[in-house]
mmCIF file of C-alpha atoms in Angstrom:
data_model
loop_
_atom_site.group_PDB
_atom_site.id
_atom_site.type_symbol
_atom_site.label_atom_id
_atom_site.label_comp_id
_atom_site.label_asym_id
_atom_site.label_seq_id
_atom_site.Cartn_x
_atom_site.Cartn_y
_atom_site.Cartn_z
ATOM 1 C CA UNK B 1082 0.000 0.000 0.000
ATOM 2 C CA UNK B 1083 0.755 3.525 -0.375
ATOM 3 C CA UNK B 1084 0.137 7.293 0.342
ATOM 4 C CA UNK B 1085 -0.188 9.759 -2.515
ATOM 5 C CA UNK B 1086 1.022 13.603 -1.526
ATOM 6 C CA UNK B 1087 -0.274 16.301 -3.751
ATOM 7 C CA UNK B 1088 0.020 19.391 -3.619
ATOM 8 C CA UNK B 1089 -3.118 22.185 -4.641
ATOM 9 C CA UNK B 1090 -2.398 25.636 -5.589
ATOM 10 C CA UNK B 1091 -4.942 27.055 -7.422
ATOM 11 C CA UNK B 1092 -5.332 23.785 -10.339
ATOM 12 C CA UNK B 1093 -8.960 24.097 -11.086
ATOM 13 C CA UNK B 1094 -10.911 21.141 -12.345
ATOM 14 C CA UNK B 1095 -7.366 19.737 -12.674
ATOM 15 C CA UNK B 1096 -6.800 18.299 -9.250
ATOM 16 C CA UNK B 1097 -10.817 16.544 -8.972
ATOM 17 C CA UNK B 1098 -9.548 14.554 -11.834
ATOM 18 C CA UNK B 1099 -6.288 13.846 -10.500
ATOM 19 C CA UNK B 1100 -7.592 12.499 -7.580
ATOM 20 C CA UNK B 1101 -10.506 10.717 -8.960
ATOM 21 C CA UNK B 1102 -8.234 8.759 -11.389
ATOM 22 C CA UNK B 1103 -6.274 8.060 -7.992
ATOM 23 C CA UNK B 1104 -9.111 6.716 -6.603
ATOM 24 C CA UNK B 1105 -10.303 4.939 -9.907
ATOM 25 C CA UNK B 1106 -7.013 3.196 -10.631
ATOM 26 C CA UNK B 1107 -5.283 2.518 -7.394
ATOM 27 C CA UNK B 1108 -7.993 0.696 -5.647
ATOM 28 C CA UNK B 1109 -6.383 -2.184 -3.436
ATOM 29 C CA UNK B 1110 -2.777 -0.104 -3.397
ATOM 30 C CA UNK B 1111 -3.440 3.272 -1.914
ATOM 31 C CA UNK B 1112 -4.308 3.653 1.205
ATOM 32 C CA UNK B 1113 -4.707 7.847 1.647
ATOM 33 C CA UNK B 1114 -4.679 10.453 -0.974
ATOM 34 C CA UNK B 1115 -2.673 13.536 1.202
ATOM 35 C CA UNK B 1116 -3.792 16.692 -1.000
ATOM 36 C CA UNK B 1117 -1.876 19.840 1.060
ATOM 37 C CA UNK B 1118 -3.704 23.213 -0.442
ATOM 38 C CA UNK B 1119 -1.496 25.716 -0.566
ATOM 39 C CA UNK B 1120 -4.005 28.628 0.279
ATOM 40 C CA UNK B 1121 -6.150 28.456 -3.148
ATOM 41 C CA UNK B 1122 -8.116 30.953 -3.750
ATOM 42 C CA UNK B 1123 -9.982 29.093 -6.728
ATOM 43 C CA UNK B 1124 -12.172 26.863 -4.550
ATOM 44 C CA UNK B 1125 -10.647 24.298 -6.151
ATOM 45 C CA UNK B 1126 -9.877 22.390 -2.977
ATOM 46 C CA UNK B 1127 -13.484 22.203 -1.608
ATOM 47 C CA UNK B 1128 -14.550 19.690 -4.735
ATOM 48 C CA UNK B 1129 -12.171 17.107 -2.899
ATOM 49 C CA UNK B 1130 -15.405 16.665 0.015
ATOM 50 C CA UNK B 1131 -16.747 13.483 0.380
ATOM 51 C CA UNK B 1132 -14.170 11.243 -1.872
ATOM 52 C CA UNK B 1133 -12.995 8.552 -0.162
ATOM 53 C CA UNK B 1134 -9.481 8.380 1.036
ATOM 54 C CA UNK B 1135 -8.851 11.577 0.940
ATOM 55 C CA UNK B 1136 -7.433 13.694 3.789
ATOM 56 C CA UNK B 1137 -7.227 17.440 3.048
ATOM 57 C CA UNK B 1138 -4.808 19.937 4.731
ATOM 58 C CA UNK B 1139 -5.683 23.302 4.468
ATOM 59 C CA UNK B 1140 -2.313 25.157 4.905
ATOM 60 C CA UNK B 1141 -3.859 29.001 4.803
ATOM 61 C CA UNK B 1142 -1.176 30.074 2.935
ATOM 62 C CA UNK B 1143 1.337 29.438 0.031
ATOM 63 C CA UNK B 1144 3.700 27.492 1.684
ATOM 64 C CA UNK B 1145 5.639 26.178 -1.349
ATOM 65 C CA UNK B 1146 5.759 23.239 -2.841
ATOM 66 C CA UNK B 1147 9.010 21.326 -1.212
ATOM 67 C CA UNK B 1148 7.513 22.572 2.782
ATOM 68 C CA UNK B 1149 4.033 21.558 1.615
ATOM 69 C CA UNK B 1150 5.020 18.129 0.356
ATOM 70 C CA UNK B 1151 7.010 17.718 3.739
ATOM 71 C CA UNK B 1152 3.863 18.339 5.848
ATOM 72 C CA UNK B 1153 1.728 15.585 3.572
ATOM 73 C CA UNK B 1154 4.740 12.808 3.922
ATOM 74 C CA UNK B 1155 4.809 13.896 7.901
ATOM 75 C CA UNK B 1156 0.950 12.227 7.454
ATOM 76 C CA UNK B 1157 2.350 9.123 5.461
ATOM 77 C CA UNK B 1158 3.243 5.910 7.508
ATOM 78 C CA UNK B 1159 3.365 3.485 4.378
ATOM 79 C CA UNK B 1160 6.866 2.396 2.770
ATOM 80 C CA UNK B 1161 6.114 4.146 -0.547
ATOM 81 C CA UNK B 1162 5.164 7.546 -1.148
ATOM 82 C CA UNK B 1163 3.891 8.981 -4.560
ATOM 83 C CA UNK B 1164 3.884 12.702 -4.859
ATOM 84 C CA UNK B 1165 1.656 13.481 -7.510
ATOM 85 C CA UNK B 1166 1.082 16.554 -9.646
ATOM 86 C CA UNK B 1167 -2.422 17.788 -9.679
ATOM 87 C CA UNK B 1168 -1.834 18.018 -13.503
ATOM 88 C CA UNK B 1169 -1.163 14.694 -13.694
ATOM 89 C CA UNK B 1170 -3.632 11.799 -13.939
ATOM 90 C CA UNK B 1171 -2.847 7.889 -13.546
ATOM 91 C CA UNK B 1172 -3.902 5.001 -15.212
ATOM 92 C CA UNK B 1173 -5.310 1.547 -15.158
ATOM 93 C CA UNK B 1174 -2.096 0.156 -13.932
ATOM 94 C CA UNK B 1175 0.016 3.203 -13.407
ATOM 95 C CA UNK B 1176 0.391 2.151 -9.729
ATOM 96 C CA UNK B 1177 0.550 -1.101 -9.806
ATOM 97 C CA UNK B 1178 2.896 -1.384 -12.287
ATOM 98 C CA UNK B 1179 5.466 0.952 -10.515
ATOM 99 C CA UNK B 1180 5.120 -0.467 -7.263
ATOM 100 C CA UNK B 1181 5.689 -4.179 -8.377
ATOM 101 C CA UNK B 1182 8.782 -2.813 -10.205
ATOM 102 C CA UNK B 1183 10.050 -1.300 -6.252
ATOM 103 C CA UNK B 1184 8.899 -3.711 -4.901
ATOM 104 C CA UNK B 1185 11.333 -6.512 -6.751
ATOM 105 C CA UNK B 1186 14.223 -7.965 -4.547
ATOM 106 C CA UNK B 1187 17.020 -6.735 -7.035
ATOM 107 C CA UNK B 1188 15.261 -3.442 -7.202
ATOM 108 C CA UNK B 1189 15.949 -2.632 -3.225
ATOM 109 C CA UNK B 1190 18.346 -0.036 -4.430
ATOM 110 C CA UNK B 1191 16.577 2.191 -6.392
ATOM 111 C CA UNK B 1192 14.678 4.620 -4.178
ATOM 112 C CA UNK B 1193 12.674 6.792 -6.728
ATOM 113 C CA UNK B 1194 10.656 5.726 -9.694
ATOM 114 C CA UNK B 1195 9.266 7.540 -11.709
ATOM 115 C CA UNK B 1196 7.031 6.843 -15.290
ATOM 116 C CA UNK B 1197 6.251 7.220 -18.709
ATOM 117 C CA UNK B 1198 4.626 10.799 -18.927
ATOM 118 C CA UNK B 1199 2.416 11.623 -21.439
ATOM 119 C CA UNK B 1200 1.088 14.920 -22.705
ATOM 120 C CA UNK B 1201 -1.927 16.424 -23.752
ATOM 121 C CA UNK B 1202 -0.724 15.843 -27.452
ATOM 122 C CA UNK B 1203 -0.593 12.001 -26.532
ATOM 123 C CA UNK B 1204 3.016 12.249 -26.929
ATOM 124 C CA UNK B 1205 5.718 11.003 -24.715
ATOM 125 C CA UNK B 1206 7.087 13.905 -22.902
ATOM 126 C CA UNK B 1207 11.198 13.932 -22.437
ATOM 127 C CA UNK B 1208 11.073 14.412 -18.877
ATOM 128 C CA UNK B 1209 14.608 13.000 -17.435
ATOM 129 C CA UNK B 1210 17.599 15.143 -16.784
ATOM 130 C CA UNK B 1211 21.055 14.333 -16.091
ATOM 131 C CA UNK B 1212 22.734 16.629 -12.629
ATOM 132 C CA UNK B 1213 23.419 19.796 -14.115
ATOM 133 C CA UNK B 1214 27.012 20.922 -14.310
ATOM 134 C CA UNK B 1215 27.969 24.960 -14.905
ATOM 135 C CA UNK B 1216 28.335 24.069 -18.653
ATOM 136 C CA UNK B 1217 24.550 23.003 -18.542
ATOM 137 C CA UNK B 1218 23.432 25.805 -16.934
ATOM 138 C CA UNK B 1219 25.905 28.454 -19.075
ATOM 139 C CA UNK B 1220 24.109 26.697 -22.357
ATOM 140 C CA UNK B 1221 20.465 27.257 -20.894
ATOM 141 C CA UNK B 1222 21.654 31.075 -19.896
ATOM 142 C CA UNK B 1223 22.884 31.922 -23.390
ATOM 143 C CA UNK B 1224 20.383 29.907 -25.446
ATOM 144 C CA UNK B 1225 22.909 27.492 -27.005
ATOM 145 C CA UNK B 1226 19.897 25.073 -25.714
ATOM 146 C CA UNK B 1227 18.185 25.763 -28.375
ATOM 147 C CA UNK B 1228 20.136 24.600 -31.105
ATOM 148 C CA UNK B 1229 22.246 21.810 -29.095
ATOM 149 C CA UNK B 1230 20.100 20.267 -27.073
ATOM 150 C CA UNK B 1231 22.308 17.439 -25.499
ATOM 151 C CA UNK B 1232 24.464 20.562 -24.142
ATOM 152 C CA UNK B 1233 21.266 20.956 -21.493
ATOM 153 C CA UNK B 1234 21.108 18.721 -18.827
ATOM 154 C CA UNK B 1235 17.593 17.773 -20.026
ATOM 155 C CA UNK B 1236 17.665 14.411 -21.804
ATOM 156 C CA UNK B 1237 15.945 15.655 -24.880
ATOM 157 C CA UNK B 1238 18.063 14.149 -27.212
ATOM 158 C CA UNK B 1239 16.790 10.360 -25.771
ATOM 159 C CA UNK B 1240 13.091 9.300 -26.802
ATOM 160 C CA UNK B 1241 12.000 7.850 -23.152
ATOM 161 C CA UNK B 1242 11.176 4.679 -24.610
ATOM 162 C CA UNK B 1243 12.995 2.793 -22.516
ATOM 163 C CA UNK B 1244 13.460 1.634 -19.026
ATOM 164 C CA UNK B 1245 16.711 3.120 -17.534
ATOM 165 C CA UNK B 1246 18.540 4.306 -14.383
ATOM 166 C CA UNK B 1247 18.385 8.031 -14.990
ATOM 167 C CA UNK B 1248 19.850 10.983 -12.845
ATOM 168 C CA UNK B 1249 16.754 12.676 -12.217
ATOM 169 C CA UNK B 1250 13.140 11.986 -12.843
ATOM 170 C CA UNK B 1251 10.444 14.665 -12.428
ATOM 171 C CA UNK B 1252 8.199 15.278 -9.635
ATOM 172 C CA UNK B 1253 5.193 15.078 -11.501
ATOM 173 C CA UNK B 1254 5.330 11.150 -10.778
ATOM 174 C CA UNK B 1255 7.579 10.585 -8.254
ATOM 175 C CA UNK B 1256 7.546 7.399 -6.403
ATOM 176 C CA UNK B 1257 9.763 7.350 -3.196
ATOM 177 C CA UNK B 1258 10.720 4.683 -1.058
ATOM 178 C CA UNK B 1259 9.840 6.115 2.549
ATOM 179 C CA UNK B 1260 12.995 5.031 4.752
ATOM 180 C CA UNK B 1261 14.689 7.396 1.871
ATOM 181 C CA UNK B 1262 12.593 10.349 2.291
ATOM 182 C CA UNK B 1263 13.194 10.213 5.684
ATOM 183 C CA UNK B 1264 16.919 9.393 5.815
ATOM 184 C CA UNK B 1265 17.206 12.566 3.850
ATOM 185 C CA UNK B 1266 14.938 14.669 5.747
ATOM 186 C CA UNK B 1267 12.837 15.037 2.818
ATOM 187 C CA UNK B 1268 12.494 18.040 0.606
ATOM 188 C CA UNK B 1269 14.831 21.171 1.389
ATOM 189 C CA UNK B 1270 12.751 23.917 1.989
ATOM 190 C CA UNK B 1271 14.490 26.598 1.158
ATOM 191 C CA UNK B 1272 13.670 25.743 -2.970
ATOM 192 C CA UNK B 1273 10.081 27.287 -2.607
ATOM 193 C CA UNK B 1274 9.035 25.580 -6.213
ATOM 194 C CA UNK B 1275 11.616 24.181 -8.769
ATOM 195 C CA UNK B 1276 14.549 21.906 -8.675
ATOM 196 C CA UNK B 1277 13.497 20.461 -4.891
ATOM 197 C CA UNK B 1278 12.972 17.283 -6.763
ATOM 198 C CA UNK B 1279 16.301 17.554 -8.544
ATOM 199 C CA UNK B 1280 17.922 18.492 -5.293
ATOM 200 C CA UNK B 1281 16.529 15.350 -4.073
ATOM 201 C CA UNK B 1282 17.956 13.035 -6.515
ATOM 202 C CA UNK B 1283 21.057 14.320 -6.242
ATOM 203 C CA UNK B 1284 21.426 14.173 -2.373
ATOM 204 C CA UNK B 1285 19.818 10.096 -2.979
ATOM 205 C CA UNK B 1286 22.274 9.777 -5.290
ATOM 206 C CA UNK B 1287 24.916 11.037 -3.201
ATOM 207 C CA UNK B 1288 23.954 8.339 -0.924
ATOM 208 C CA UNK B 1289 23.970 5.346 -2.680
ATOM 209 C CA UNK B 1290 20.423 5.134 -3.791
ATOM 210 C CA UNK B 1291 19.613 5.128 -7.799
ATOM 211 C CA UNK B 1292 16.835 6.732 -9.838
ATOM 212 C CA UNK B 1293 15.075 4.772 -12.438
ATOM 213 C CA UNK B 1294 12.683 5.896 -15.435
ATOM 214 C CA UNK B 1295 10.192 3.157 -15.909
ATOM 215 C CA UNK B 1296 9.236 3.211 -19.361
ATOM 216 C CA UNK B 1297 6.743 0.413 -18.884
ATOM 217 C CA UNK B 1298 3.970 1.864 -17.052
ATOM 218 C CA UNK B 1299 2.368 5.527 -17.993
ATOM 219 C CA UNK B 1300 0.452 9.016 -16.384
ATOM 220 C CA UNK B 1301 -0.710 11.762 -18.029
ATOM 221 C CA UNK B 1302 1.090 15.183 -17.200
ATOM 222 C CA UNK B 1303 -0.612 18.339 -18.516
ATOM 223 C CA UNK B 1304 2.996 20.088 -17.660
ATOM 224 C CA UNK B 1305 3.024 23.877 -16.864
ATOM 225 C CA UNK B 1306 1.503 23.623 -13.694
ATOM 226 C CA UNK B 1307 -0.594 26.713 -12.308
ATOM 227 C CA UNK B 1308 2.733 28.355 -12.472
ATOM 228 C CA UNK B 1309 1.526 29.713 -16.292
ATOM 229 C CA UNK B 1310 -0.803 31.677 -14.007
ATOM 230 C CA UNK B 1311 2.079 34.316 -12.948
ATOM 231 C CA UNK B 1312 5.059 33.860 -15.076
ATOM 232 C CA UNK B 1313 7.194 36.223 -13.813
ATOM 233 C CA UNK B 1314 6.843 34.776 -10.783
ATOM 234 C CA UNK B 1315 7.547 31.231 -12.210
ATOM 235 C CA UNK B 1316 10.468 33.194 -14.275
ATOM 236 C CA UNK B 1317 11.812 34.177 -10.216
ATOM 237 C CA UNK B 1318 11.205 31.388 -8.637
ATOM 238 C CA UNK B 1319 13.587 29.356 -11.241
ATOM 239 C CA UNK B 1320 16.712 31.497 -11.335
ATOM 240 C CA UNK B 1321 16.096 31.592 -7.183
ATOM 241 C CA UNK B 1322 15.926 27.781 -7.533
ATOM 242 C CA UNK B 1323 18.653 27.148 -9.836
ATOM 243 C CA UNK B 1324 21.106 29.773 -8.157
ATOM 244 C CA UNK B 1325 20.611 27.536 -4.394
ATOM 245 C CA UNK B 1326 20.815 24.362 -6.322
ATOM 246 C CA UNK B 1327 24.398 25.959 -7.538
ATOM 247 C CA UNK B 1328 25.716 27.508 -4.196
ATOM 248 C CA UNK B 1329 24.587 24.156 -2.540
ATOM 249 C CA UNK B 1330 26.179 21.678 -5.155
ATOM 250 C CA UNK B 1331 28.392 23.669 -6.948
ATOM 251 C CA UNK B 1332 32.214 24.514 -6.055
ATOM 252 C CA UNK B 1333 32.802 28.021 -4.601
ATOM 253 C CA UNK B 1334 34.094 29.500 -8.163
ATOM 254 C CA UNK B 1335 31.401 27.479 -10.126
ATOM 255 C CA UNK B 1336 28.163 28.688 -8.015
ATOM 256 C CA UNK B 1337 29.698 32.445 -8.390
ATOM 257 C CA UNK B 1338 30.399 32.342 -11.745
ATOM 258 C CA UNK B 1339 26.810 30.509 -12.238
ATOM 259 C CA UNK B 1340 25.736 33.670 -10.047
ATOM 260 C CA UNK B 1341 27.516 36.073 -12.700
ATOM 261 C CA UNK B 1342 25.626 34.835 -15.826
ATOM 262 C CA UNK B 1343 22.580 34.451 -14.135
ATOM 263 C CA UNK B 1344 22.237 38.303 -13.111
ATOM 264 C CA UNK B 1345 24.363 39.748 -16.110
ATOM 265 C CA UNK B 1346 24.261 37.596 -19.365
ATOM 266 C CA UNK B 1347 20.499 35.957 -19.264
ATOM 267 C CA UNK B 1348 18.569 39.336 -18.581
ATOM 268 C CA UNK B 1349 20.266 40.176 -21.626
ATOM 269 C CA UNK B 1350 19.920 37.102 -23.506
ATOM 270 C CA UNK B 1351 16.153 36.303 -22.521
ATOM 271 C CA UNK B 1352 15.184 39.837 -23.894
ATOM 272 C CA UNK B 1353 16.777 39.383 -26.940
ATOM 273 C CA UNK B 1354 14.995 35.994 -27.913
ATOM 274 C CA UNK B 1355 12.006 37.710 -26.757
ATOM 275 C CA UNK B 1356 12.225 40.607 -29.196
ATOM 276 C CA UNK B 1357 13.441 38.443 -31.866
ATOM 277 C CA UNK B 1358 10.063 36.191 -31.176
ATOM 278 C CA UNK B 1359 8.080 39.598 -30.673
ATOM 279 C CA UNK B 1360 6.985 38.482 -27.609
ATOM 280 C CA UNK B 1361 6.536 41.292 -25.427
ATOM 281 C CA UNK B 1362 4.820 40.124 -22.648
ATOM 282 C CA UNK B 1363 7.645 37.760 -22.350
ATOM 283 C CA UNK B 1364 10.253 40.983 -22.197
ATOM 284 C CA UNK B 1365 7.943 42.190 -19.605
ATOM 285 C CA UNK B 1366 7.579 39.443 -17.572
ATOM 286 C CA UNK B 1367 11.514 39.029 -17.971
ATOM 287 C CA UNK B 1368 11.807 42.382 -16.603
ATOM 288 C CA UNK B 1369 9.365 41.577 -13.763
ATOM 289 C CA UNK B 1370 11.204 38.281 -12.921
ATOM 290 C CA UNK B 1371 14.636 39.690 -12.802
ATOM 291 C CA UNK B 1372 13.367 42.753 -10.379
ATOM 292 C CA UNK B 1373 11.990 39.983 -7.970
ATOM 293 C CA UNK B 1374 15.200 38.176 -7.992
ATOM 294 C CA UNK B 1375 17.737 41.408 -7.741
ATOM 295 C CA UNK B 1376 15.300 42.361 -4.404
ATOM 296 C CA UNK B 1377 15.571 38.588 -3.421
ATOM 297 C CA UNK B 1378 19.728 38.425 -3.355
ATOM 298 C CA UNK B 1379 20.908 39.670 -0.537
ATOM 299 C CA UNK B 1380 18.706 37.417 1.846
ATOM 300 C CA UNK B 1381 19.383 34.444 -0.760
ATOM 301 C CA UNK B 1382 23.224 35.171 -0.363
ATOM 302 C CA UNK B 1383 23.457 35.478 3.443
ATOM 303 C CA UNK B 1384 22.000 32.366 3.931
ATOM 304 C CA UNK B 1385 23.689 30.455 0.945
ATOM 305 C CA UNK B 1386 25.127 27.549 3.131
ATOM 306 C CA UNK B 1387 25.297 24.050 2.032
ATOM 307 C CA UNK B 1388 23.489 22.543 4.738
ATOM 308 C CA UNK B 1389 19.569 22.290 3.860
ATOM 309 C CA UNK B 1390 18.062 19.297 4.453
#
């Protein structure tokens, strides 16, 4: 059996039909759908009343997404935990599937799984990545992305049709073994949306425990979150995320020279795609995002230690 942590912020009819396909598909294996609601304002959340196995935290505010899944898994006493996107919907088998694969004796040491995600285009989305590196990061902040895609630390260039031990899977589907979650303390905090999951992996990884994209069992995974809602804010809340991911993993030069493009190449370089795209509620909302993050340094640099979680 196991417990299924989402997390609600604002996801409209999305989350009833994430948790109903819960419900519909994982009969027999889940025990307690956790959905944490991070202070919606949408009324989503109140459509959850009288579904069975569902417990429903209201946490009053936005807490963010790595302290809100925390609070769900304190809830959780079964060995596997599945946090769940509320864009994301399971099917017949979904569960099943992954939890037989954990649950195989030479399978002990992999301690997250994740699936075969599928988009609303019915195709299968590329959702891996590999640990980024400074190189990574330096082609994302210049754009060389773009036209080299295996210079990102997304797997792009690799058509997810296969099972395989991966870096990093997503945390749209992201089946944990429990002892692991709490060996590691669970999610750091301090990433308030973004890269907590990668941050994760790496700190499994880090101690001894593998990752593994299961190619044989599938979810759907609308992808942009309610995060397309504000995206200046989801703009912010990724540099913030990648720059602690760098100061926490990174050498001392590497995390300050990922610091250096971050505030003085990409404002530059995300503008200039922009205009060449004419999109200018994108140079807006770059302008927006950047503002946020130059007011957000100086508390993000004081407290820039290594320690987290």
């Amino acid at each position: 059996m196991i417990q299924v942590v989402i997390v609600n912020w604002n996801s409209g009819d999305q989350l009833h039909e994430c948790v109903n396909s819960v419900v519909k598909y994982g009969a027999g294996l889940v025990s307690q759908i956790i959905v944490v609601d991070n202070g919606s304002v949408d009324g989503s959340e109140s459509c959850l009343e009288g579904i069975p196995l569902v417990t429903l935290i209201r946490a009053g505010a936005n807490l963010g997404f790595g302290r809100a899944c925390n609070l769900g898994a304190q809830k959780a006493r079964s060995e596997f935990l599945l946090f769940l996107n509320p864009d994301a919907r399971v099917f017949e088998n979904t569960i099943f599937k992954s939890l037989a694969y954990m649950q195989l004796a030479e399978n002990f040491e992999i301690g997250v799984c994740g699936v075969q995600l599928i988009d609303d285009q019915a195709h299968v989305a590329r959702s891996c990545t590999r640990f980024p590196t400074l190189m990574h990061f330096f082609s994302n902040t210049i754009g060389l992305n773009r036209f080299l895609p295996k210079t990102s630390y997304f797997m792009s260039e690799w058509s997810h049709d296969d099972t395989r031990e991966v870096d990093h899977v997503i945390g749209a589907f992201y089946l944990v073994r429990r002892s692991l979650f709490e060996q590691l303390g669970g999610f750091d905090e301090r990433f308030f949306v973004y890269l907590e999951d990668l941050d994760f992996s790496c700190r499994a990884h880090q101690a001894g425990w593998k990752s593994v994209y299961l190619a044989g069992a599938q979810a759907f995974h609308a992808g942009g979150g309610t995060s397309d809602q504000v995206k200046d804010k989801r703009l912010f809340y990724s540099l913030r995320s990648r720059l602690l991911y760098g100061f926490k993993h990174f050498s001392t030069w590497e995390s300050w020279t990922l610091l250096l493009l971050t505030c003085l190449v990409e404002p530059f370089t995300r503008t200039l795609y922009c205009f060449l795209g004419r999109d200018w509620k994108g140079i807006k909302n770059t302008f927006s995002g950047y503002q946020m993050l130059f007011s957000a340094l100086p508390g993000m640099l004081k407290n820039r230690d290594r320690s987290g979680q």
